[in-house]
Short mmCIF file of C-alpha atoms in Angstrom, two decimals:
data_model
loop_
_atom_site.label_atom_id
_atom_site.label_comp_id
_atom_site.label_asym_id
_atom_site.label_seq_id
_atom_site.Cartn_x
_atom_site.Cartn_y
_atom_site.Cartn_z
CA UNK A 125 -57.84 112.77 113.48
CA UNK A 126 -61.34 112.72 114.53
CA UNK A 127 -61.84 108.70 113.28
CA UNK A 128 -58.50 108.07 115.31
CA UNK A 129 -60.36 109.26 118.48
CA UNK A 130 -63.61 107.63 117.88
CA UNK A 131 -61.10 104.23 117.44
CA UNK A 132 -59.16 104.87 120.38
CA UNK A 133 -62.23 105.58 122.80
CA UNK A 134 -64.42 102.88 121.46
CA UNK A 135 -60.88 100.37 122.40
CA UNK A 136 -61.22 102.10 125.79
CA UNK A 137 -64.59 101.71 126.62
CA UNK A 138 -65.75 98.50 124.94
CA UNK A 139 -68.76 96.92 125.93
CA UNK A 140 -70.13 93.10 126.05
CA UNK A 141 -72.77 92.06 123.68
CA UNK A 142 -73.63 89.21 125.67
CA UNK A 143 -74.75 89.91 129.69
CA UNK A 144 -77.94 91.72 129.72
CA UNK A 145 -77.83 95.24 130.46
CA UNK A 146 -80.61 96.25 132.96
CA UNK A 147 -80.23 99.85 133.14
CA UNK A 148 -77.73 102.23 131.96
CA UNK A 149 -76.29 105.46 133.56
CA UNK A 150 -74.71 108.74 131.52
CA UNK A 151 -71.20 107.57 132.00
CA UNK A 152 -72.05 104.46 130.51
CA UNK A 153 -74.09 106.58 127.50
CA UNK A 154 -71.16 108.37 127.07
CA UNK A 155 -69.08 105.76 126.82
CA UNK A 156 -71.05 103.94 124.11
CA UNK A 157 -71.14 107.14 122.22
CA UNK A 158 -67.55 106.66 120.83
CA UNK A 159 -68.27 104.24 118.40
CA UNK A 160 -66.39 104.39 115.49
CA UNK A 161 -68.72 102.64 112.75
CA UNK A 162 -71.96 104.92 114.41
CA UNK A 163 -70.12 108.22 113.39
CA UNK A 164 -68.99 106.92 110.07
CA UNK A 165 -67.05 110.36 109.58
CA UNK A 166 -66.04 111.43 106.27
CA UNK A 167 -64.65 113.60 103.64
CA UNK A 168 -68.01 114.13 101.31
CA UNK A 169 -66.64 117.39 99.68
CA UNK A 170 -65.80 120.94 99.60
CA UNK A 171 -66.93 124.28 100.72
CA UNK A 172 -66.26 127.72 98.41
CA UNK A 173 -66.13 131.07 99.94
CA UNK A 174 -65.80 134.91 99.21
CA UNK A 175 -63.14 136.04 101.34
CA UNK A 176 -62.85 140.06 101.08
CA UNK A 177 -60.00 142.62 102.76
CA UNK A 178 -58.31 145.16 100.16
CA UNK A 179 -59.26 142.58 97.57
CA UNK A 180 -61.28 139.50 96.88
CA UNK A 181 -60.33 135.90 96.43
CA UNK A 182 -62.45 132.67 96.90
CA UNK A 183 -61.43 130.22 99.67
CA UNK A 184 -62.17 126.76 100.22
CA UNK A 185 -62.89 124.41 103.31
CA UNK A 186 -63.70 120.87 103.69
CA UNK A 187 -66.88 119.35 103.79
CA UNK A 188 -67.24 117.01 106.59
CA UNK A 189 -69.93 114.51 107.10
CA UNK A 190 -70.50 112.62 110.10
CA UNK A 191 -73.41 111.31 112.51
CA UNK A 192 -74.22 112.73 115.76
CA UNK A 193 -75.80 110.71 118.65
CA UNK A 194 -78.84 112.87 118.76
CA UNK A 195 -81.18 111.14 121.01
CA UNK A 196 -81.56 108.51 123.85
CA UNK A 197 -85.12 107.10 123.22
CA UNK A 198 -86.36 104.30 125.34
CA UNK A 199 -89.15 102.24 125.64
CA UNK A 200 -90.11 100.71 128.54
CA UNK A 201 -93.26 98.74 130.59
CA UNK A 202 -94.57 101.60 132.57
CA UNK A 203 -94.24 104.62 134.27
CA UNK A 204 -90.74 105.31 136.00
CA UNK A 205 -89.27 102.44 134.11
CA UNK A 206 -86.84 103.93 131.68
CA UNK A 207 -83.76 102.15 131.85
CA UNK A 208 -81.47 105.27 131.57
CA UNK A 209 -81.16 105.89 135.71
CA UNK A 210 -80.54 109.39 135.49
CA UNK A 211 -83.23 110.33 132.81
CA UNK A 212 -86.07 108.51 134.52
CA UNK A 213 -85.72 110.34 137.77
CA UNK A 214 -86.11 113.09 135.78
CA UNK A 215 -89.08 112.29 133.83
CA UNK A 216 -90.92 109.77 135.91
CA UNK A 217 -92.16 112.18 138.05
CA UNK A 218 -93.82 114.37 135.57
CA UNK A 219 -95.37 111.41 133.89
CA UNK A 220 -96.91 109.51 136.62
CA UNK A 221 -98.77 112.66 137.70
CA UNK A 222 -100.10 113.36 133.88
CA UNK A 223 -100.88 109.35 133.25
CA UNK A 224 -102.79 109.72 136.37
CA UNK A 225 -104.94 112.58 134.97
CA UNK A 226 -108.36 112.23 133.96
CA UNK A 227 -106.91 111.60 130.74
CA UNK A 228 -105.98 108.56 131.82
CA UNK A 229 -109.18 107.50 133.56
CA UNK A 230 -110.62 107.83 130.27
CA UNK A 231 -108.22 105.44 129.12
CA UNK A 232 -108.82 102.71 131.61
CA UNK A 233 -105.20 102.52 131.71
CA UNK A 234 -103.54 102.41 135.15
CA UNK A 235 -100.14 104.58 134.97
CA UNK A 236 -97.81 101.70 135.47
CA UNK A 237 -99.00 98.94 133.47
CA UNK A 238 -98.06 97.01 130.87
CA UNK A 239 -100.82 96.28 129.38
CA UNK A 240 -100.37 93.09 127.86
CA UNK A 241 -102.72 91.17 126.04
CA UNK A 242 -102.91 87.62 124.30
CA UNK A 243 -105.32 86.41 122.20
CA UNK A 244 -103.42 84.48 119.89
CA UNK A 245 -99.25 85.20 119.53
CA UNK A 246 -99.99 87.11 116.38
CA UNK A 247 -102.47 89.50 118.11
CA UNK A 248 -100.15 89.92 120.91
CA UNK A 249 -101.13 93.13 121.89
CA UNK A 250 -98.49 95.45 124.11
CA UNK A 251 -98.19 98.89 125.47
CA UNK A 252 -95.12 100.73 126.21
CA UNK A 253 -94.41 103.99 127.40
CA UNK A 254 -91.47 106.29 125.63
CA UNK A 255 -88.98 108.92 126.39
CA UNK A 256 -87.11 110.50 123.74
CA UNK A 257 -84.16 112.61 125.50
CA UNK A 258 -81.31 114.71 124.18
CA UNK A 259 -78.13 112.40 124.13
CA UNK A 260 -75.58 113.56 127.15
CA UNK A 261 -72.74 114.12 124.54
CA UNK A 262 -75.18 115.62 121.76
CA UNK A 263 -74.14 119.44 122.86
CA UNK A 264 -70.52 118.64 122.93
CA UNK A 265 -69.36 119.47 119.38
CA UNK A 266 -64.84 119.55 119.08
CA UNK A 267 -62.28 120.09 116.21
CA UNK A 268 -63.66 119.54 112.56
CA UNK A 269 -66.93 118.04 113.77
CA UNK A 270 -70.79 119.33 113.03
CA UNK A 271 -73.33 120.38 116.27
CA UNK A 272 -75.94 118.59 117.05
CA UNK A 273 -79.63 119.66 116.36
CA UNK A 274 -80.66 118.47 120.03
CA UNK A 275 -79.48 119.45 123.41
CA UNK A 276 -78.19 117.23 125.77
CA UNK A 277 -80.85 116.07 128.63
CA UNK A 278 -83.32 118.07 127.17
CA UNK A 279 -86.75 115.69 127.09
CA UNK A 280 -87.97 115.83 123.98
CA UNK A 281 -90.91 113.66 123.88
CA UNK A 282 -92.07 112.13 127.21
CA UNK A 283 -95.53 109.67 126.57
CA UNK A 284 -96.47 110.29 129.82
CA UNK A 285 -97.13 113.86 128.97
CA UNK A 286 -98.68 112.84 125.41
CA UNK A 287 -101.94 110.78 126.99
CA UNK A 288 -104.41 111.62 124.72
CA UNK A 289 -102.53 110.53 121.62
CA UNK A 290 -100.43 108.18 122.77
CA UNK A 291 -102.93 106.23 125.05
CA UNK A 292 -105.95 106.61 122.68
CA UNK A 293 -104.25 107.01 119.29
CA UNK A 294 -106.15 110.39 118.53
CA UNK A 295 -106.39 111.31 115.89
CA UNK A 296 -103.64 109.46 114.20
CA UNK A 297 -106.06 105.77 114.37
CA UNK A 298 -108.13 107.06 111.49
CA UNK A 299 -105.49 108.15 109.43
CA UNK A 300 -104.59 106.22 106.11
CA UNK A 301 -101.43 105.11 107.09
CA UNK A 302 -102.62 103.39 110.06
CA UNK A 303 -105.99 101.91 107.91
CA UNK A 304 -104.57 100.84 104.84
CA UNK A 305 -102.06 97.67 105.39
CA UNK A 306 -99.08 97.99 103.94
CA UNK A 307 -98.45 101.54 104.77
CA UNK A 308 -95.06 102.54 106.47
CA UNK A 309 -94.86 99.23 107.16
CA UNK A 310 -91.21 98.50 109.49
CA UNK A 311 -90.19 94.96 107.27
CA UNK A 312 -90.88 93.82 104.11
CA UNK A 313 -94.60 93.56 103.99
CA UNK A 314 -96.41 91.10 104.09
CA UNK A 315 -93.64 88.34 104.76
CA UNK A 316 -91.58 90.18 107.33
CA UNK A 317 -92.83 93.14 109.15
CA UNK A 318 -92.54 94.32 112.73
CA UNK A 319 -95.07 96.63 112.68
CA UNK A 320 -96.69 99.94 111.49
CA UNK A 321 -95.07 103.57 112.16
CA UNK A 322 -98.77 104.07 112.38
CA UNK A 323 -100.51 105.03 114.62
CA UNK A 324 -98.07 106.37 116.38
CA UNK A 325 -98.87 105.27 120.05
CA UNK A 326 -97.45 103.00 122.76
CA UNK A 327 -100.02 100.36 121.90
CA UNK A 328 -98.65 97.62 118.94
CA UNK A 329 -99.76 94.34 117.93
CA UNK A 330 -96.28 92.35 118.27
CA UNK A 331 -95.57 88.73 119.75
CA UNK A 332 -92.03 89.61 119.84
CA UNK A 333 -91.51 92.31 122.70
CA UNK A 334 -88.01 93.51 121.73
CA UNK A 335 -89.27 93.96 117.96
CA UNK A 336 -92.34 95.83 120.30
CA UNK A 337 -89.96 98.11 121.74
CA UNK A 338 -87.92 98.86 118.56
CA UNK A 339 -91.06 99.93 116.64
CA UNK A 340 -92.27 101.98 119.37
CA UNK A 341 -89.11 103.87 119.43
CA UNK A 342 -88.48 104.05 115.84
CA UNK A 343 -92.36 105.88 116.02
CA UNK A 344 -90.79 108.09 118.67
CA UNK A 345 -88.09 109.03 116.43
CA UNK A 346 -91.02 109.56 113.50
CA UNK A 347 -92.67 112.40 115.74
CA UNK A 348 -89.97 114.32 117.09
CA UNK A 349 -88.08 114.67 113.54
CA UNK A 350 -90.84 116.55 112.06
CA UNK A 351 -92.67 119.72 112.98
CA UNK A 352 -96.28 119.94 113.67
CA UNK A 353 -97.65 116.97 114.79
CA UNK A 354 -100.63 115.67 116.87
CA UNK A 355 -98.32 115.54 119.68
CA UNK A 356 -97.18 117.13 122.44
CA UNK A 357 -93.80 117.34 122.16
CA UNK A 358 -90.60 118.92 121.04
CA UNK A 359 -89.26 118.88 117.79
CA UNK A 360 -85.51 118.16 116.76
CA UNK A 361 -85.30 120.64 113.95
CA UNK A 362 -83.62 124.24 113.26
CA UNK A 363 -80.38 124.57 112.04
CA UNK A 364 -77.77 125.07 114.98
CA UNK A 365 -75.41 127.71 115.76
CA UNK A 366 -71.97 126.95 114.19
CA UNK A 367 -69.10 128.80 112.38
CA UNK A 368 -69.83 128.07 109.19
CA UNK A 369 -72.58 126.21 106.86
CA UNK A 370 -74.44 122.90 108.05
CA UNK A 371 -76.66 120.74 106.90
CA UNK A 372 -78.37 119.16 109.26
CA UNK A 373 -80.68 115.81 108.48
CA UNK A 374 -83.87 115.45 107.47
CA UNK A 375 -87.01 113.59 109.33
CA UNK A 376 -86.25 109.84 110.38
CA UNK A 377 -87.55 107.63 108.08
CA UNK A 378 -88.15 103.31 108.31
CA UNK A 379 -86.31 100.47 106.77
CA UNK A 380 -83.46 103.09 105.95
CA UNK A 381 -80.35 104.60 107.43
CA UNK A 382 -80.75 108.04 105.11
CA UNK A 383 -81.51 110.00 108.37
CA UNK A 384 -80.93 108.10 111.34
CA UNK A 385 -79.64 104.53 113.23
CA UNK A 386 -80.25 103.12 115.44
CA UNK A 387 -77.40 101.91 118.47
CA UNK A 388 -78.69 99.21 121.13
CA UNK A 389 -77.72 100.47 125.02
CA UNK A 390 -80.26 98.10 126.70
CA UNK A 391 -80.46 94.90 127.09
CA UNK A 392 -77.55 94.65 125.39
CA UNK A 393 -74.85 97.23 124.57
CA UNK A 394 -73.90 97.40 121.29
CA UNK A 395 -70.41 99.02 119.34
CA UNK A 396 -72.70 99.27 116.20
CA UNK A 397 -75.74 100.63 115.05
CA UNK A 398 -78.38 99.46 112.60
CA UNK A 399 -81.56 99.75 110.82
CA UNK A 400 -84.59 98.28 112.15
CA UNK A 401 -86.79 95.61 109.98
CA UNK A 402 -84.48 92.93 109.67
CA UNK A 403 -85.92 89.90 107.70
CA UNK A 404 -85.16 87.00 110.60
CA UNK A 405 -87.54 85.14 108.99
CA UNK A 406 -85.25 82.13 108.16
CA UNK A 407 -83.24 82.48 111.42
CA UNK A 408 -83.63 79.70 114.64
CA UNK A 409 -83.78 82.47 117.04
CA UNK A 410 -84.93 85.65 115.69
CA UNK A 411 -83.89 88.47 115.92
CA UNK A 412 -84.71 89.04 119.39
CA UNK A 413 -83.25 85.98 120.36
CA UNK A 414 -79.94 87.58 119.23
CA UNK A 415 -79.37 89.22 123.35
CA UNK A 416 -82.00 92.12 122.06
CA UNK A 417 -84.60 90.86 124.09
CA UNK A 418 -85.43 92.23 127.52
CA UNK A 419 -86.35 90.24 130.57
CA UNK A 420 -87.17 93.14 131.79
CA UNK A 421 -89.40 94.47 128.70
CA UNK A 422 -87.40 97.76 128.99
CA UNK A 423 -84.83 99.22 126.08
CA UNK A 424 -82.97 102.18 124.90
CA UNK A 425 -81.41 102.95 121.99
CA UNK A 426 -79.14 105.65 120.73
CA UNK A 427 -80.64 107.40 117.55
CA UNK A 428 -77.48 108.55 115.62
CA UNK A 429 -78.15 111.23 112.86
CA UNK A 430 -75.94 112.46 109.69
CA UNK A 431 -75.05 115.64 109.41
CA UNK A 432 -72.87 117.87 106.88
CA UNK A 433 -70.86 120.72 107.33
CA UNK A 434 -67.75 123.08 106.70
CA UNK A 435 -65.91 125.44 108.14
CA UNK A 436 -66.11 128.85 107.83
CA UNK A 437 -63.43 130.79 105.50
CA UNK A 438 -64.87 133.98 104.15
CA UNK A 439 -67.92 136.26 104.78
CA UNK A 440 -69.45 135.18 102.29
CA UNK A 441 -70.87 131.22 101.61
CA UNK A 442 -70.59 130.82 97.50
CA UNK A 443 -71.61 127.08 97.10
CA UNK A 444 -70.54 123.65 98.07
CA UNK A 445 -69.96 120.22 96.07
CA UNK A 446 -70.02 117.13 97.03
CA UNK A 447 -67.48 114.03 95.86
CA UNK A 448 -69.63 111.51 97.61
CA UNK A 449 -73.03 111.24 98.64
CA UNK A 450 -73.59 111.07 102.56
CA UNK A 451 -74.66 108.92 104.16
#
């Protein structure tokens, strides 16, 4: 029933993969959200439980695995740039007046620049800022479907409001993974990569700006899946309230879809969702020559997550098998 819905909405609101999308508003989030192939629900297994009245007997439930569209993280040339209309009125605000701090003095960054800088197109050097906000349809949860770790419109992370480490790249510049090449590499490194998860800051070494934007949010989605990081921010974790047992995903890792996709909304809306780090290396017009590059230099992206759960049929959880592994 649920996949039937997802097919029926995503007839319903289909979208064009070939005009360039500017900006997007909720409805239009919303609308993308009912993409069939981005839930990918399933039937991974079953759920046992201890049922007890005058006597005891063990029930069962399905075990349903799905993704949820968790997060809409952007990336975008400046302060009050975020392509999401509704989001960046929020947000803007609140991160012009912390970019303008002395924080940012110390920088030498003005709030709403770009930052670009060429030496040579492989030292291509680009800034971005980054908002990472709870998808408007994440809290919605109906039928046999699992909640959502985030909330919807809830900001998450918001650079702006991250200066220090996002602007300087302290402390995360002296870490290993950012020294040693090789090292979380986004790509097949050497031949093909976009870019380093670390450090994790809005400055990257890229000549292609929409590969720029996707590693910058794909380092967005590093920080706010994990818990205690150099960061200020919010993190996406905790198990939600639901009716039953859940398993929600683990933290976002590159170059696989294990715990989390990705789902172009700008420049270019997209039914599908993907991986970043494709090898394009053999291909006439890159990957960002694909409609994924923005004239603009602004993007979002829907970051879809898998999730596991069952129903509740007793008081008392016993165990739970799977028939498949998920995702």
């Amino acid at each position: 029933m649920k996949t039937i819905f997802a097919f029926t909405f995503a007839s319903l609101f289909s979208v064009s993969a070939f005009a360039e999308t500017k900006t997007i508003n909720t409805a239009e989030i919303v609308a993308s959200a009912m993409s069939a192939s981005c839930i990918d629900y399933q039937l991974v297994g079953v759920c046992f439980w201890l049922k007890c009245g005058k006597k005891c007997r063990v029930k069962t439930s399905p075990k349903i695995g799905h993704h949820n569209p968790d997060l809409v993280v952007s990336a975008h040339n400046g302060i009050g740039n975020n392509p999401w209309q509704e989001a960046n009125g929020i947000v803007g605000s609140v991160s012009q007046s912390a970019v303008g701090s002395l924080i940012n003095k110390a920088a030498s960054i003005s709030a709403g620049s770009n930052q670009t800088t060429k030496g040579s197109d492989l030292n291509t050097l680009k800034f971005k800022s980054s908002d990472a906000i709870g998808h408007p349809v994440a809290s919605i949860s109906m039928g046999l479907s699992c909640p959502s770790q985030a909330t919807s419109f809830n900001p998450y992370f918001v650079s702006g409001t991250d200066s220090i480490a996002w602007r300087l790249g302290i402390p995360e510049t002296a870490y290993p993974n950012a020294l040693i090449p090789g090292r979380r590499e986004i790509g097949n490194f050497p031949s093909n990569t976009w870019g380093s998860v670390y450090p994790r800051s809005g400055f990257i070494a890229q000549p292609s700006d929409a590969k720029a934007g996707a590693v910058i949010a794909q380092r967005v989605g590093d920080i706010v899946t994990r818990t205690g990081q150099p960061h200020v921010y919010q993190p996406l974790t905790g198990t939600p309230s639901y009716n039953g047992r859940i398993w929600p995903p683990g933290a976002l890792e590159e170059n696989t879809g294990k715990n989390g996709k990705w789902q172009m909304l700008v420049p270019k809306k997209s039914n599908s969702c993907t991986v970043f780090g494709d090898n394009d290396t053999t291909s006439i017009a890159g990957w960002d020559g694909n409609g994924n590059n923005a004239s603009t230099g602004n993007y979002a992206w829907t970051l879809w997550r898998p999730y596991q759960c069952c129903k509740r049929e007793g008081q008392f959880f016993l165990h739970s098998v799977n028939f498949k592994s998920y995702p």
